[in-house]
Amino acid sequence: MIRRGIGYLIVVWLGATANFLLPRLLPGSPVEFLVGEESNRLSATQRTAVLTQFGLDRPLSEQYRSYLSGLIRLDLGSSVAYGKPVLKLIAERLPWTLLLVGSSIVLALFLGFLLASVFHWAESKRTSSALMSAVIFTGSLPPFWVGMVAIAFFAVTLHWLPSYGAGIGGSVLRHAILPIATLTLGYIPSVFLVARAALEDALGEGYVALARSHGAGPARVLLRQAGPVAALPLLNQFAMSFGVLLGGTVIVETVFAYPGLGLLLYDGILALDFPLVQGVFLLLVVTVVLANIFAELAQRKLDPRLRA
Amino acid sequence: MNPRRIGAVLVAVMALAAIAGPLLAPHDPHAWVAAPFQPPSASHWLGTDDMGQDLWSAWLYGAAHSVWIALLAASGATLLGTLIGAGAGYLRGWRDFAAMRIVDFALTLPTLPLVMVVAFYAGPNLMLLILVLIFSSWARYAREIRPQAAALRDSDFVVAQRAMGATEIGIVFRHIIPSLTPMILAQFARLTQQAVLTESALCFLGLGNPRWVTWGGTLYFANARAAFLGDAWVWWALPPGIGIGLLTAGFALLGVGQPRGAALRAAMIPRGPAPEPDADHLLQVSHLDAGYPGAAVLEDLNLHLSAGEVLGLAGPSGAGKTTLVQTILGLLPQAQISRGGVWLDGQELLRMPERQRRRLRGREIAWISQAAMQSLNPVRTIGSQLREVARLEERLSVEARVSAAMEKVGLPSALKDAFPHRLSGGMRQRVVIAMVLCRHPRVLLADEPTSGLDADRANEILELLIHVCRERRMGLLLISHDPALLARHSDRLVMLEGGRIIDHVAPIAATVRQRARIEPGGRVLELSGVDFTYSGGAGLHDVSLTVQAGECVALVGPSGAGKTTIARLALGLLHPRRGTVRMLGQNLATLRGKALRTHLRGAHLIFQDPFAALPPHQRVITIVAEPLRLSGADRRTRDAAALTALAEAGLTGAYADRMVDTLSGGERQRVALARALIGLPRLIVADEPTSMLDAARKGAWLERLDALRHAHGMAVLLITHDETQAGAFCDRIVRIDEGRIVPRP
């Protein structure tokens, strides 16, 4: 267990180091990244001043050490575009993203599992094949496109729902509906595929046959026999694809101008706001590691075979 | 309506658009060819955008861009993932550890943000985009393929190749990669899907090169340039999204496994009225015709069972015993029942509505399956599973009935809170029987209730079952492929053969043959003072064993005693911790590499499971000729020798070109025998070679081995748990128990 913890710590450290090295290795002067678009208008003296201010004239190892010590103190630097500390910006935006991602994950897990159960319950092969093709096709639609079309349809044409932002107080829910729906729609197909396969494996096992021989109907078999067993791979899958889930969040927030971390990252990239991008990216890496840890602990708790 | 076929069609159409698109496009997508915001028309199928550019041409160019990038990225990711993932799983050790740490790291990087960040730092560069797509997607695939490669490394047919002296590289290219190909292809489809979506997302976010014509880019411009202010979004924004959707869906459907989804369906109802039953029995099957599409299994089958009677049903594997049982219970949705009837105490079961039939299951008619090991739900406690069954009966309290049932089968009540994986096979079988006892069925269908258990346990379980059935006046249908077992325990014995019930059973006689004495010509196998331990603790202690040239020695003992370990030591697949193993005069520990591989050709190992011991993707003649191929013989010699060996093993030349996966267990074990003989080894080690064959085939296979042994003067070490076999075919019996040789009394 401790070995895994150290492993994860190493991963976070590697992520931070990659973050550090990337801008210094790729083409372009760091000055452009640090100051933004106005770097073109700087004179040579001003450029040198910028470099000194950001410590870029110091040797690489020294820069690295101060970067790491800054991280440990949770000092992520200051955003160029917003002029505020990066940590503060992240703290402001984090709850919105949590609302979006949290609701979508819960909804997608529930609906995906439900659809997978329906797939196995269906009487005719045609129904189940059609269901699978429909779910796969839905999952193949690019989420940014779905978001755009949803806005065009529900907001612009029908005027039912607001088209951007997060709202305040009571209208938060109305603003959140379309983004959550779009994100959930994007997650459901992968949950469905994993749940379908896991249920299929479970349904082929001896204990399902035994339960049916004792008179269990499809509902009881799915809920009490196959379901609990199929939940385990689903948890595993959730952890493995958390990185992908976060990518979807970035897109949806961008399309809906939803003030979360994804939009922050996107704006930062467009504004060439180097400290902000670094900070948000590192946070995303840490989040994925946390999700992995959570899934592993949960699996250990839920699967009696692992509780040696 | 096959999902895979739909996927193939979609991909083919899109591929066509990709290749032919730029040629078919009526205009240059960058050129201003018409008035802006034109709706679709004959000259502009998708209308024009806000700068008067033709949207249909843009769509075709976008198709080409997406398809090419996706295929390149997916190919790179598949190659990288296969090398690292399969390599790690197969090679193990530090390479596996290092590779998996790299995979872990790659997996924790959030994909799209990473791609965005790199695009941000490096600018829009096509080569870099493809590289980033590769590096962000290979890890998940590597992690999924690794356990498959690891499992293959230990599968019997791969071990067989090593025992024959094949090189690791040879094994990888001839066996591992072909076995992994289906998974590789499925993953390639998934990776393509992912690449299309990621790449279009990138262009949509404006991180691509504005000069490229891409679907994502078109949507970016639609968003940025006010397509949504009017109706223009319908013909501007919808088609690219649909294009992405169709292309991605095509690959996704291709990568989908064949969904079965039939597990919970009700069995079909046969046409026509039921034939009248002959007499008045508790359970009666009459004139049953059942089978699967393309294969009739049961023909005009008649069977009856009375209260308190034990009816033994014998028959070779594949005869249809399990099909019969499942049809009676109505649990076989894939079966086609064309005729016949099943009555339980006067009620006809096949034509009964499913809901009503479900009520009978467990209450009136119960079932015990073959593999008790897998009949219990692994994530629920014993007690909870027993309670669930007991709750279905109304009379006594649940807890009381569960406790009574457990006591009856001899299980301590403390086990109620245990999970199935903690129990041995025998105990799990008792739990399954206890479940039956929680209620009071009149008929029990016991399908091979003791397979997988050793002789002592098997007898105990059977005696328990029969005692219970007599006590409760239940009718017991006892199915087994072992006629001796049935003869001992049943009141009446019938046989299922050729789809019908036959009333008599041919007597099984163990023939004790006169064996010609073979002059001892030296020792072919000698183990002296061998110690070996597995990491779990079990192993061999101070084992000494000798096999002389030309003799047949039986190694007999219960399961887990160490017989397979000795087989592996003899062929140099394992090395003793202490003591020596000499095979054909040479100490195996002193040989390495090519010398060892060459020396191994003097012996051959035959495995227990005929379905795992032969490479699943090769033809019979290739498999049989393998030992000669490894010693460098040319094609013609090999083929001729293979045909001879096949004939000696009892298979005609027609088998030579067949794919091995079309053969039955008995046929496969004869192929294994041919493979063992072709190199004319001096020693054959046969590890339980007939335990998975039917009684009828066992004797025949061993007789053939015996005859060939005499003809070629080979020594045989026959590992078996069957004393009768040992006595009938071998010159000498060596007994082993718990890792030690049992001294002769």
XYZ file of C-alpha atoms in Angstrom, chain A residues 3-4 7-8 10-11 14-15 18-19 22-23 26-27 33 119-126 128-130 132-133 136-137 139-145 148-149 152-153 156-157 193 196 200-201 203-218 220-222 224-226 228-229 232 236-237 240-241 243-244 246-248 250-251 254-255 262 265-266 268-274 277-278 281 284-285 288-289 292 302-308, chain B residues 1-3 6 10 97 101 104-105 107-114 116-118 120-122 128 140 143-144 193-194 197 200-202 204-207 215-216 219-220 222-223 228-229 233 237-242 244-246 248-250 252-253 256-266 326 329-333 354 358-363 365-369 371 374-380 384-385 388-389 391-392 419 421-422 432 435-436 439:
220
model
C 4.585 1.333 -2.233
C 1.594 2.475 -4.257
C 4.438 5.441 -6.767
C 1.732 8.081 -7.001
C 6.550 9.944 -8.029
C 3.915 10.408 -10.709
C 7.104 13.697 -12.749
C 4.091 15.729 -13.800
C 7.314 17.902 -17.088
C 5.417 21.101 -16.458
C 8.135 21.752 -21.293
C 8.197 25.528 -21.857
C 10.035 23.919 -26.807
C 10.687 26.603 -29.398
C 4.964 33.052 -22.427
C -29.560 -4.458 -22.976
C -29.338 -7.800 -21.237
C -33.001 -7.845 -20.304
C -34.218 -7.201 -23.832
C -36.222 -10.013 -25.309
C -35.138 -9.808 -28.903
C -31.668 -9.635 -30.363
C -32.774 -6.817 -32.612
C -30.421 -5.149 -27.911
C -28.371 -4.618 -31.084
C -30.295 -1.451 -31.851
C -26.037 -0.825 -28.533
C -25.695 0.874 -31.909
C -22.341 3.923 -29.551
C -23.457 6.459 -32.109
C -20.971 8.482 -27.855
C -19.369 9.141 -31.199
C -20.798 12.598 -31.517
C -18.168 15.140 -30.503
C -19.180 16.754 -27.227
C -18.389 20.256 -28.387
C -20.749 19.790 -31.291
C -23.253 23.842 -29.717
C -26.328 22.224 -31.152
C -28.626 26.585 -30.794
C -31.724 24.523 -30.186
C -31.457 30.332 -29.224
C -34.402 28.736 -30.962
C -19.798 -0.515 -22.803
C -22.431 -4.312 -20.625
C -22.189 -10.279 -19.777
C -19.270 -11.924 -17.986
C -24.324 -13.451 -16.410
C -22.339 -16.315 -17.862
C -21.078 -17.413 -14.484
C -22.259 -20.404 -12.495
C -23.888 -18.439 -9.707
C -26.287 -16.774 -12.112
C -27.292 -20.150 -13.532
C -27.732 -21.432 -10.003
C -29.845 -18.460 -8.989
C -32.052 -18.909 -12.040
C -32.462 -22.565 -11.193
C -33.786 -21.432 -7.846
C -36.414 -19.391 -9.627
C -34.815 -15.938 -9.747
C -36.219 -13.711 -12.474
C -34.215 -11.282 -14.642
C -33.355 -10.266 -9.218
C -30.476 -11.718 -11.205
C -29.386 -8.293 -12.440
C -28.530 -9.080 -6.641
C -26.237 -11.441 -8.527
C -24.707 -9.960 -11.622
C -22.725 -6.339 -7.539
C -20.065 -8.294 -9.360
C -16.149 -3.684 -9.600
C -11.707 0.372 -12.156
C -12.709 1.813 -15.501
C -8.480 4.661 -15.580
C -10.451 7.078 -17.695
C -8.003 11.795 -17.393
C -10.330 11.549 -20.369
C -11.391 15.926 -17.438
C -10.744 16.558 -21.111
C -14.461 16.447 -21.766
C -12.619 21.419 -20.647
C -14.553 21.266 -23.891
C -15.501 26.251 -23.190
C -18.589 25.811 -25.310
C -11.556 23.989 -17.923
C -7.196 26.563 -18.746
C -8.478 27.400 -22.196
C -4.977 30.838 -20.162
C -3.748 29.008 -23.228
C -5.154 31.547 -25.612
C -3.704 34.408 -23.607
C -0.336 32.673 -23.438
C -0.597 32.918 -19.640
C 2.178 30.584 -18.688
C -1.608 27.109 -17.509
C 1.116 25.454 -15.445
C -2.410 21.533 -15.475
C -5.477 18.263 -13.068
C -2.649 15.761 -12.701
C -6.346 12.182 -11.610
C -3.944 10.663 -9.072
C -6.932 6.536 -8.917
C -15.768 -3.704 -1.854
C -14.171 -6.849 -3.270
C -13.935 -9.510 -0.584
C -11.433 -11.472 -2.621
C -8.907 -8.659 -2.224
C -9.359 -8.304 1.498
C -6.709 -10.865 2.251
C -28.300 -5.561 -38.086
C -24.944 -6.833 -36.918
C -23.121 -3.911 -35.249
C -22.694 -1.505 -39.798
C -19.524 3.274 -42.226
C 7.839 -3.210 -13.468
C 5.418 2.568 -14.011
C 0.923 4.538 -14.843
C 2.536 7.892 -15.363
C -2.310 7.320 -17.675
C -2.426 9.969 -14.993
C -1.815 12.742 -17.463
C -5.171 14.186 -18.451
C -5.265 13.653 -22.204
C -6.917 16.646 -23.725
C -5.368 19.258 -21.456
C -1.981 17.738 -22.225
C -3.808 21.449 -25.607
C -0.794 22.462 -23.584
C 1.652 20.966 -26.056
C -0.044 25.805 -27.058
C 3.691 25.676 -26.466
C 4.722 24.358 -29.834
C 3.742 17.060 -33.507
C -4.459 2.616 -21.701
C -2.283 -1.745 -19.796
C -5.152 -3.766 -21.249
C -12.114 6.588 -32.614
C -10.293 8.413 -29.842
C -12.442 12.982 -31.433
C -11.362 17.528 -33.982
C -11.650 18.897 -30.458
C -8.277 20.510 -30.856
C -12.488 23.281 -32.646
C -10.673 24.996 -29.794
C -8.654 26.949 -32.299
C -5.397 25.186 -31.552
C -14.219 19.335 -39.530
C -13.198 20.708 -36.159
C -17.029 24.145 -36.423
C -14.609 26.587 -34.872
C -19.035 28.408 -37.330
C -18.874 29.231 -33.651
C -25.755 30.857 -34.852
C -27.277 34.196 -35.408
C -25.897 26.873 -38.377
C -22.506 23.250 -38.081
C -24.544 20.068 -38.414
C -22.736 18.222 -41.248
C -19.210 18.296 -39.783
C -20.500 17.035 -36.453
C -22.456 14.281 -38.132
C -17.273 13.088 -37.031
C -20.032 11.072 -35.432
C -20.346 8.628 -38.323
C -16.108 7.590 -34.979
C -19.165 5.365 -34.682
C -17.903 3.262 -37.575
C -16.355 2.049 -32.492
C -18.765 -0.502 -33.903
C -17.089 -3.980 -30.455
C -17.045 -7.635 -29.566
C -19.911 -9.820 -30.663
C -22.609 -9.061 -28.124
C -24.447 -12.110 -26.960
C -27.031 -10.707 -24.620
C -29.149 -13.838 -24.575
C -28.507 -14.917 -21.046
C -31.785 -13.894 -19.497
C -34.225 -14.787 -22.222
C -36.843 -17.448 -21.731
C -31.203 -27.333 -19.039
C -35.505 -26.594 -16.450
C -36.350 -24.270 -19.329
C -33.075 -22.387 -18.954
C -31.665 -22.760 -22.430
C -32.785 -19.880 -24.647
C -42.181 -18.583 -18.034
C -40.018 -19.849 -12.627
C -42.087 -20.565 -9.550
C -41.455 -24.268 -9.933
C -37.701 -23.893 -10.059
C -36.085 -24.556 -6.719
C -39.420 -25.288 -5.174
C -37.366 -29.169 -9.221
C -33.793 -28.328 -8.263
C -30.439 -28.445 -9.988
C -26.828 -28.942 -8.990
C -24.292 -27.995 -11.614
C -18.655 -26.683 -11.401
C -17.998 -21.199 -9.796
C -21.553 -21.594 -8.566
C -21.302 -19.183 -5.690
C -21.344 -15.419 -5.970
C -17.852 -14.264 -5.005
C -18.841 -10.924 -3.497
C -21.536 -12.179 -1.136
C -26.416 -14.220 2.600
C -26.669 -16.522 -0.404
C -31.790 -15.542 -0.194
C -32.812 -19.025 -1.244
C -36.519 -16.750 1.992
C -38.431 -18.159 -0.936
C -16.804 -15.608 1.404
C -13.076 -17.977 -2.136
C -12.046 -19.087 1.343
C -24.726 -25.661 -3.183
C -29.154 -24.379 -0.910
C -31.217 -27.169 -2.371
C -36.447 -25.901 0.281
